[in-house]
Amino acid sequence: MTAEAPKILPVALDAMGGDHGAPPNVEGAVLAARAGVSVLLVGDRVKLHAELGKHAGSAALPIEVVEATDVIGMDEHASDVRRRTQASINVATRLVKEGRASAAVSMGHSGATMASALLTLGRITGVERPAILAHLPARGGFTTMLDVGANADVKASYLAQWARLASVYLRVVEDRENPTVGLLSIGEEDHKGNALVLEAHGLLRELHGRGVNFHGNIEGRDVFMGTTDIVLTDGFTGNVVLKLAEGEAKVLFGWVKEALGSTLKSKIGGLLVRGSLRGLADRMDPSTYGASLLIGVRGLAFIGHGSADARAVKNALLRAARAHDANLVPRLEAAFQEQSSLS
């Protein structure tokens, strides 16, 4: 039996979240709307209408403003979501819960976004802890890593569940048939790793061929070589890897820029390769991926960088709409129900 096509719904954007507030959020929403995605801008109605007024033709776009009288700042506590019901992130996740929005996207407080999504949407049955799923540029395109920050301390069972979640995600959203799963460790051999890795390795071996294509252990260098489609690790390690990759990319491009400007000959060479370097920079720019999916909750929630620009916001909205169009959450739920029936 085929799954029913999802209803066409707008994406709810926490338009007050992030380091720069409304301007990049509204500009990104306008760009996404021009690309065919309907958007609900959640936040201060007066400020958001004023920002929309700066963009010619925005009145004709599929953008609607939804009032939220509060916003959880980047320096405030994630636990504030429990009592501040009118905060923009809470309003955005409620729109998803009520079936008025296909997904919630926020470039604001990541902890508050996770807490709001969990409290409002709940977890998929069979998932102990949701994880943040991110794409990292790698040979052949990108590698999908999780967790990159939601769970600093984990159990082996979490990693096994995340393998199933990420495998479904890549199949239905990214069209990667039978994606491979790697477990991040200090060596490829089965006996390498700490107690967590050794236990998780055994669970993943049991899942191999049952919705998970387990490759085995991988090392840090394999992440960007594209050795596996999916990389599993705890949220502490994953967050370090993610930020290390972003920092190293900036340093490397700085070195390239210095080298190409050091002599007249290198400057001429720089002009010749400028187009190719620009394409490479786009691949390595976090804005290309927009935001990371909080996978495992009963609804779509995406978490972006606080420093996100309009391009990142646009790409996050497009990615959220694509996940909804692919019927991702119902397919994740069906995969876990099927696994439970086989257990």
PDB file of N, CA and C in Angstrom, residues 56-137:
ATOM      1  N   ALA A  56      10.601  44.333  -2.659  1.00  0.00           N
ATOM      2  CA  ALA A  56       9.620  44.607  -3.708  1.00  0.00           C
ATOM      3  C   ALA A  56       8.885  43.340  -4.126  1.00  0.00           C
ATOM      4  N   GLY A  57       7.565  43.445  -4.219  1.00  0.00           N
ATOM      5  CA  GLY A  57       6.749  42.329  -4.682  1.00  0.00           C
ATOM      6  C   GLY A  57       6.438  41.288  -3.621  1.00  0.00           C
ATOM      7  N   SER A  58       6.864  41.526  -2.372  1.00  0.00           N
ATOM      8  CA  SER A  58       6.649  40.508  -1.330  1.00  0.00           C
ATOM      9  C   SER A  58       5.170  40.328  -0.990  1.00  0.00           C
ATOM     10  N   ALA A  59       4.368  41.355  -1.219  1.00  0.00           N
ATOM     11  CA  ALA A  59       2.938  41.257  -0.903  1.00  0.00           C
ATOM     12  C   ALA A  59       2.239  40.201  -1.749  1.00  0.00           C
ATOM     13  N   ALA A  60       2.789  39.900  -2.916  1.00  0.00           N
ATOM     14  CA  ALA A  60       2.172  38.917  -3.809  1.00  0.00           C
ATOM     15  C   ALA A  60       2.701  37.508  -3.568  1.00  0.00           C
ATOM     16  N   LEU A  61       3.643  37.349  -2.651  1.00  0.00           N
ATOM     17  CA  LEU A  61       4.248  36.043  -2.405  1.00  0.00           C
ATOM     18  C   LEU A  61       3.461  35.256  -1.355  1.00  0.00           C
ATOM     19  N   PRO A  62       3.598  33.916  -1.338  1.00  0.00           N
ATOM     20  CA  PRO A  62       2.873  33.092  -0.363  1.00  0.00           C
ATOM     21  C   PRO A  62       3.534  33.138   1.024  1.00  0.00           C
ATOM     22  N   ILE A  63       3.477  34.333   1.622  1.00  0.00           N
ATOM     23  CA  ILE A  63       4.050  34.560   2.948  1.00  0.00           C
ATOM     24  C   ILE A  63       2.977  35.153   3.850  1.00  0.00           C
ATOM     25  N   GLU A  64       2.848  34.577   5.025  1.00  0.00           N
ATOM     26  CA  GLU A  64       1.874  35.066   6.010  1.00  0.00           C
ATOM     27  C   GLU A  64       2.591  35.281   7.334  1.00  0.00           C
ATOM     28  N   VAL A  65       2.186  36.320   8.059  1.00  0.00           N
ATOM     29  CA  VAL A  65       2.776  36.608   9.366  1.00  0.00           C
ATOM     30  C   VAL A  65       1.878  36.071  10.465  1.00  0.00           C
ATOM     31  N   VAL A  66       2.486  35.339  11.408  1.00  0.00           N
ATOM     32  CA  VAL A  66       1.768  34.817  12.578  1.00  0.00           C
ATOM     33  C   VAL A  66       2.362  35.466  13.817  1.00  0.00           C
ATOM     34  N   GLU A  67       1.528  36.085  14.601  1.00  0.00           N
ATOM     35  CA  GLU A  67       1.989  36.846  15.772  1.00  0.00           C
ATOM     36  C   GLU A  67       2.576  35.952  16.860  1.00  0.00           C
ATOM     37  N   ALA A  68       3.746  36.362  17.378  1.00  0.00           N
ATOM     38  CA  ALA A  68       4.348  35.777  18.577  1.00  0.00           C
ATOM     39  C   ALA A  68       4.918  36.939  19.378  1.00  0.00           C
ATOM     40  N   THR A  69       4.500  37.051  20.608  1.00  0.00           N
ATOM     41  CA  THR A  69       4.836  38.252  21.398  1.00  0.00           C
ATOM     42  C   THR A  69       6.137  38.132  22.174  1.00  0.00           C
ATOM     43  N   ASP A  70       6.821  37.015  22.075  1.00  0.00           N
ATOM     44  CA  ASP A  70       8.026  36.777  22.872  1.00  0.00           C
ATOM     45  C   ASP A  70       9.058  36.068  22.002  1.00  0.00           C
ATOM     46  N   VAL A  71      10.324  36.176  22.377  1.00  0.00           N
ATOM     47  CA  VAL A  71      11.395  35.460  21.686  1.00  0.00           C
ATOM     48  C   VAL A  71      12.439  35.056  22.720  1.00  0.00           C
ATOM     49  N   ILE A  72      12.924  33.829  22.624  1.00  0.00           N
ATOM     50  CA  ILE A  72      13.965  33.350  23.534  1.00  0.00           C
ATOM     51  C   ILE A  72      15.318  33.704  22.936  1.00  0.00           C
ATOM     52  N   GLY A  73      16.049  34.575  23.629  1.00  0.00           N
ATOM     53  CA  GLY A  73      17.326  35.069  23.147  1.00  0.00           C
ATOM     54  C   GLY A  73      18.411  34.005  23.170  1.00  0.00           C
ATOM     55  N   MET A  74      19.474  34.255  22.433  1.00  0.00           N
ATOM     56  CA  MET A  74      20.560  33.298  22.307  1.00  0.00           C
ATOM     57  C   MET A  74      21.280  33.051  23.635  1.00  0.00           C
ATOM     58  N   ASP A  75      21.215  34.016  24.557  1.00  0.00           N
ATOM     59  CA  ASP A  75      21.909  33.882  25.842  1.00  0.00           C
ATOM     60  C   ASP A  75      20.978  33.452  26.974  1.00  0.00           C
ATOM     61  N   GLU A  76      19.755  33.073  26.648  1.00  0.00           N
ATOM     62  CA  GLU A  76      18.797  32.646  27.671  1.00  0.00           C
ATOM     63  C   GLU A  76      18.776  31.122  27.775  1.00  0.00           C
ATOM     64  N   HIS A  77      18.036  30.609  28.753  1.00  0.00           N
ATOM     65  CA  HIS A  77      18.030  29.178  29.027  1.00  0.00           C
ATOM     66  C   HIS A  77      17.016  28.441  28.140  1.00  0.00           C
ATOM     67  N   ALA A  78      17.427  27.256  27.653  1.00  0.00           N
ATOM     68  CA  ALA A  78      16.537  26.438  26.834  1.00  0.00           C
ATOM     69  C   ALA A  78      15.286  26.045  27.605  1.00  0.00           C
ATOM     70  N   SER A  79      15.413  25.877  28.914  1.00  0.00           N
ATOM     71  CA  SER A  79      14.278  25.461  29.742  1.00  0.00           C
ATOM     72  C   SER A  79      13.164  26.503  29.784  1.00  0.00           C
ATOM     73  N   ASP A  80      13.460  27.718  29.317  1.00  0.00           N
ATOM     74  CA  ASP A  80      12.441  28.771  29.312  1.00  0.00           C
ATOM     75  C   ASP A  80      11.259  28.428  28.412  1.00  0.00           C
ATOM     76  N   VAL A  81      11.443  27.479  27.495  1.00  0.00           N
ATOM     77  CA  VAL A  81      10.335  27.138  26.597  1.00  0.00           C
ATOM     78  C   VAL A  81       9.132  26.597  27.369  1.00  0.00           C
ATOM     79  N   ARG A  82       9.356  26.040  28.554  1.00  0.00           N
ATOM     80  CA  ARG A  82       8.256  25.461  29.324  1.00  0.00           C
ATOM     81  C   ARG A  82       7.253  26.507  29.788  1.00  0.00           C
ATOM     82  N   ARG A  83       7.725  27.675  30.146  1.00  0.00           N
ATOM     83  CA  ARG A  83       6.819  28.688  30.705  1.00  0.00           C
ATOM     84  C   ARG A  83       6.499  29.821  29.729  1.00  0.00           C
ATOM     85  N   ARG A  84       7.346  30.015  28.727  1.00  0.00           N
ATOM     86  CA  ARG A  84       7.137  31.138  27.801  1.00  0.00           C
ATOM     87  C   ARG A  84       6.413  30.626  26.552  1.00  0.00           C
ATOM     88  N   THR A  85       5.136  30.396  26.725  1.00  0.00           N
ATOM     89  CA  THR A  85       4.342  29.738  25.682  1.00  0.00           C
ATOM     90  C   THR A  85       4.190  30.572  24.417  1.00  0.00           C
ATOM     91  N   GLN A  86       4.347  31.882  24.527  1.00  0.00           N
ATOM     92  CA  GLN A  86       4.184  32.744  23.360  1.00  0.00           C
ATOM     93  C   GLN A  86       5.504  33.076  22.675  1.00  0.00           C
ATOM     94  N   ALA A  87       6.574  32.400  23.091  1.00  0.00           N
ATOM     95  CA  ALA A  87       7.854  32.579  22.400  1.00  0.00           C
ATOM     96  C   ALA A  87       7.717  32.098  20.960  1.00  0.00           C
ATOM     97  N   SER A  88       8.426  32.749  20.061  1.00  0.00           N
ATOM     98  CA  SER A  88       8.258  32.466  18.631  1.00  0.00           C
ATOM     99  C   SER A  88       8.534  31.003  18.286  1.00  0.00           C
ATOM    100  N   ILE A  89       9.526  30.379  18.932  1.00  0.00           N
ATOM    101  CA  ILE A  89       9.806  28.985  18.613  1.00  0.00           C
ATOM    102  C   ILE A  89       8.663  28.075  19.070  1.00  0.00           C
ATOM    103  N   ASN A  90       8.042  28.398  20.199  1.00  0.00           N
ATOM    104  CA  ASN A  90       6.904  27.600  20.665  1.00  0.00           C
ATOM    105  C   ASN A  90       5.702  27.747  19.741  1.00  0.00           C
ATOM    106  N   VAL A  91       5.476  28.960  19.275  1.00  0.00           N
ATOM    107  CA  VAL A  91       4.371  29.178  18.335  1.00  0.00           C
ATOM    108  C   VAL A  91       4.624  28.405  17.045  1.00  0.00           C
ATOM    109  N   ALA A  92       5.882  28.393  16.584  1.00  0.00           N
ATOM    110  CA  ALA A  92       6.218  27.685  15.338  1.00  0.00           C
ATOM    111  C   ALA A  92       6.003  26.180  15.470  1.00  0.00           C
ATOM    112  N   THR A  93       6.446  25.587  16.576  1.00  0.00           N
ATOM    113  CA  THR A  93       6.265  24.134  16.724  1.00  0.00           C
ATOM    114  C   THR A  93       4.796  23.775  16.941  1.00  0.00           C
ATOM    115  N   ARG A  94       4.038  24.669  17.579  1.00  0.00           N
ATOM    116  CA  ARG A  94       2.596  24.402  17.736  1.00  0.00           C
ATOM    117  C   ARG A  94       1.891  24.405  16.386  1.00  0.00           C
ATOM    118  N   LEU A  95       2.323  25.262  15.487  1.00  0.00           N
ATOM    119  CA  LEU A  95       1.723  25.288  14.144  1.00  0.00           C
ATOM    120  C   LEU A  95       1.911  23.939  13.451  1.00  0.00           C
ATOM    121  N   VAL A  96       3.063  23.300  13.692  1.00  0.00           N
ATOM    122  CA  VAL A  96       3.300  21.963  13.132  1.00  0.00           C
ATOM    123  C   VAL A  96       2.388  20.952  13.818  1.00  0.00           C
ATOM    124  N   LYS A  97       2.320  21.014  15.128  1.00  0.00           N
ATOM    125  CA  LYS A  97       1.488  20.081  15.899  1.00  0.00           C
ATOM    126  C   LYS A  97       0.026  20.166  15.487  1.00  0.00           C
ATOM    127  N   GLU A  98      -0.444  21.387  15.219  1.00  0.00           N
ATOM    128  CA  GLU A  98      -1.849  21.610  14.865  1.00  0.00           C
ATOM    129  C   GLU A  98      -2.136  21.327  13.396  1.00  0.00           C
ATOM    130  N   GLY A  99      -1.123  20.964  12.631  1.00  0.00           N
ATOM    131  CA  GLY A  99      -1.328  20.665  11.218  1.00  0.00           C
ATOM    132  C   GLY A  99      -1.458  21.890  10.344  1.00  0.00           C
ATOM    133  N   ARG A 100      -1.028  23.045  10.840  1.00  0.00           N
ATOM    134  CA  ARG A 100      -1.103  24.290  10.064  1.00  0.00           C
ATOM    135  C   ARG A 100       0.199  24.592   9.340  1.00  0.00           C
ATOM    136  N   ALA A 101       1.269  23.875   9.713  1.00  0.00           N
ATOM    137  CA  ALA A 101       2.568  24.047   9.069  1.00  0.00           C
ATOM    138  C   ALA A 101       3.197  22.682   8.855  1.00  0.00           C
ATOM    139  N   SER A 102       4.004  22.577   7.803  1.00  0.00           N
ATOM    140  CA  SER A 102       4.651  21.301   7.484  1.00  0.00           C
ATOM    141  C   SER A 102       5.885  21.063   8.324  1.00  0.00           C
ATOM    142  N   ALA A 103       6.547  22.140   8.763  1.00  0.00           N
ATOM    143  CA  ALA A 103       7.799  22.023   9.505  1.00  0.00           C
ATOM    144  C   ALA A 103       8.048  23.326  10.247  1.00  0.00           C
ATOM    145  N   ALA A 104       8.894  23.238  11.270  1.00  0.00           N
ATOM    146  CA  ALA A 104       9.349  24.427  11.987  1.00  0.00           C
ATOM    147  C   ALA A 104      10.836  24.591  11.722  1.00  0.00           C
ATOM    148  N   VAL A 105      11.236  25.810  11.392  1.00  0.00           N
ATOM    149  CA  VAL A 105      12.639  26.122  11.121  1.00  0.00           C
ATOM    150  C   VAL A 105      13.054  27.272  12.016  1.00  0.00           C
ATOM    151  N   SER A 106      14.224  27.142  12.650  1.00  0.00           N
ATOM    152  CA  SER A 106      14.717  28.224  13.509  1.00  0.00           C
ATOM    153  C   SER A 106      16.222  28.367  13.384  1.00  0.00           C
ATOM    154  N   MET A 107      16.672  29.609  13.286  1.00  0.00           N
ATOM    155  CA  MET A 107      18.096  29.938  13.344  1.00  0.00           C
ATOM    156  C   MET A 107      18.439  30.486  14.727  1.00  0.00           C
ATOM    157  N   GLY A 108      17.508  30.333  15.654  1.00  0.00           N
ATOM    158  CA  GLY A 108      17.680  30.859  16.994  1.00  0.00           C
ATOM    159  C   GLY A 108      18.340  29.873  17.934  1.00  0.00           C
ATOM    160  N   HIS A 109      17.988  29.957  19.191  1.00  0.00           N
ATOM    161  CA  HIS A 109      18.563  29.158  20.270  1.00  0.00           C
ATOM    162  C   HIS A 109      18.367  27.667  19.978  1.00  0.00           C
ATOM    163  N   SER A 110      19.469  26.949  19.720  1.00  0.00           N
ATOM    164  CA  SER A 110      19.339  25.539  19.324  1.00  0.00           C
ATOM    165  C   SER A 110      18.760  24.694  20.451  1.00  0.00           C
ATOM    166  N   GLY A 111      19.171  24.950  21.684  1.00  0.00           N
ATOM    167  CA  GLY A 111      18.642  24.196  22.819  1.00  0.00           C
ATOM    168  C   GLY A 111      17.158  24.422  23.000  1.00  0.00           C
ATOM    169  N   ALA A 112      16.736  25.666  22.819  1.00  0.00           N
ATOM    170  CA  ALA A 112      15.310  25.987  22.945  1.00  0.00           C
ATOM    171  C   ALA A 112      14.513  25.336  21.825  1.00  0.00           C
ATOM    172  N   THR A 113      15.077  25.293  20.628  1.00  0.00           N
ATOM    173  CA  THR A 113      14.396  24.653  19.506  1.00  0.00           C
ATOM    174  C   THR A 113      14.216  23.159  19.762  1.00  0.00           C
ATOM    175  N   MET A 114      15.272  22.509  20.244  1.00  0.00           N
ATOM    176  CA  MET A 114      15.171  21.082  20.568  1.00  0.00           C
ATOM    177  C   MET A 114      14.137  20.838  21.662  1.00  0.00           C
ATOM    178  N   ALA A 115      14.183  21.656  22.719  1.00  0.00           N
ATOM    179  CA  ALA A 115      13.256  21.476  23.841  1.00  0.00           C
ATOM    180  C   ALA A 115      11.820  21.702  23.402  1.00  0.00           C
ATOM    181  N   SER A 116      11.598  22.740  22.597  1.00  0.00           N
ATOM    182  CA  SER A 116      10.246  23.036  22.133  1.00  0.00           C
ATOM    183  C   SER A 116       9.707  21.926  21.239  1.00  0.00           C
ATOM    184  N   ALA A 117      10.549  21.425  20.339  1.00  0.00           N
ATOM    185  CA  ALA A 117      10.115  20.354  19.440  1.00  0.00           C
ATOM    186  C   ALA A 117       9.770  19.092  20.227  1.00  0.00           C
ATOM    187  N   LEU A 118      10.586  18.760  21.219  1.00  0.00           N
ATOM    188  CA  LEU A 118      10.327  17.571  22.027  1.00  0.00           C
ATOM    189  C   LEU A 118       9.055  17.712  22.843  1.00  0.00           C
ATOM    190  N   LEU A 119       8.900  18.866  23.501  1.00  0.00           N
ATOM    191  CA  LEU A 119       7.732  19.082  24.360  1.00  0.00           C
ATOM    192  C   LEU A 119       6.445  19.135  23.551  1.00  0.00           C
ATOM    193  N   THR A 120       6.499  19.766  22.397  1.00  0.00           N
ATOM    194  CA  THR A 120       5.291  19.987  21.594  1.00  0.00           C
ATOM    195  C   THR A 120       4.950  18.803  20.699  1.00  0.00           C
ATOM    196  N   LEU A 121       5.968  18.234  20.056  1.00  0.00           N
ATOM    197  CA  LEU A 121       5.725  17.196  19.055  1.00  0.00           C
ATOM    198  C   LEU A 121       5.889  15.787  19.599  1.00  0.00           C
ATOM    199  N   GLY A 122       6.712  15.615  20.628  1.00  0.00           N
ATOM    200  CA  GLY A 122       6.961  14.290  21.178  1.00  0.00           C
ATOM    201  C   GLY A 122       7.894  13.484  20.297  1.00  0.00           C
ATOM    202  N   ARG A 123       8.179  12.246  20.715  1.00  0.00           N
ATOM    203  CA  ARG A 123       9.109  11.374  19.999  1.00  0.00           C
ATOM    204  C   ARG A 123       8.363  10.320  19.182  1.00  0.00           C
ATOM    205  N   ILE A 124       8.982   9.893  18.107  1.00  0.00           N
ATOM    206  CA  ILE A 124       8.481   8.740  17.354  1.00  0.00           C
ATOM    207  C   ILE A 124       8.578   7.515  18.259  1.00  0.00           C
ATOM    208  N   THR A 125       7.546   6.696  18.265  1.00  0.00           N
ATOM    209  CA  THR A 125       7.541   5.487  19.097  1.00  0.00           C
ATOM    210  C   THR A 125       8.729   4.600  18.744  1.00  0.00           C
ATOM    211  N   GLY A 126       9.501   4.241  19.753  1.00  0.00           N
ATOM    212  CA  GLY A 126      10.684   3.419  19.529  1.00  0.00           C
ATOM    213  C   GLY A 126      11.977   4.198  19.526  1.00  0.00           C
ATOM    214  N   VAL A 127      11.881   5.539  19.534  1.00  0.00           N
ATOM    215  CA  VAL A 127      13.069   6.394  19.548  1.00  0.00           C
ATOM    216  C   VAL A 127      13.262   6.930  20.961  1.00  0.00           C
ATOM    217  N   GLU A 128      14.391   6.590  21.560  1.00  0.00           N
ATOM    218  CA  GLU A 128      14.650   7.049  22.925  1.00  0.00           C
ATOM    219  C   GLU A 128      15.056   8.514  22.966  1.00  0.00           C
ATOM    220  N   ARG A 129      15.934   8.921  22.063  1.00  0.00           N
ATOM    221  CA  ARG A 129      16.403  10.311  22.009  1.00  0.00           C
ATOM    222  C   ARG A 129      16.532  10.762  20.560  1.00  0.00           C
ATOM    223  N   PRO A 130      15.936  11.874  20.185  1.00  0.00           N
ATOM    224  CA  PRO A 130      16.167  12.425  18.853  1.00  0.00           C
ATOM    225  C   PRO A 130      17.621  12.880  18.717  1.00  0.00           C
ATOM    226  N   ALA A 131      18.075  13.018  17.498  1.00  0.00           N
ATOM    227  CA  ALA A 131      19.439  13.461  17.213  1.00  0.00           C
ATOM    228  C   ALA A 131      19.411  14.579  16.184  1.00  0.00           C
ATOM    229  N   ILE A 132      20.472  15.373  16.174  1.00  0.00           N
ATOM    230  CA  ILE A 132      20.619  16.390  15.134  1.00  0.00           C
ATOM    231  C   ILE A 132      21.404  15.781  13.983  1.00  0.00           C
ATOM    232  N   LEU A 133      20.801  15.784  12.816  1.00  0.00           N
ATOM    233  CA  LEU A 133      21.383  15.201  11.607  1.00  0.00           C
ATOM    234  C   LEU A 133      21.896  16.321  10.722  1.00  0.00           C
ATOM    235  N   ALA A 134      23.181  16.275  10.396  1.00  0.00           N
ATOM    236  CA  ALA A 134      23.783  17.333   9.585  1.00  0.00           C
ATOM    237  C   ALA A 134      24.482  16.746   8.375  1.00  0.00           C
ATOM    238  N   HIS A 135      24.587  17.546   7.321  1.00  0.00           N
ATOM    239  CA  HIS A 135      25.349  17.173   6.136  1.00  0.00           C
ATOM    240  C   HIS A 135      26.706  17.872   6.167  1.00  0.00           C
ATOM    241  N   LEU A 136      27.763  17.126   5.899  1.00  0.00           N
ATOM    242  CA  LEU A 136      29.109  17.673   5.794  1.00  0.00           C
ATOM    243  C   LEU A 136      29.622  17.438   4.384  1.00  0.00           C
ATOM    244  N   PRO A 137      30.253  18.443   3.767  1.00  0.00           N
ATOM    245  CA  PRO A 137      30.783  18.247   2.421  1.00  0.00           C
ATOM    246  C   PRO A 137      31.848  17.156   2.424  1.00  0.00           C
TER     247      PRO A 137
END
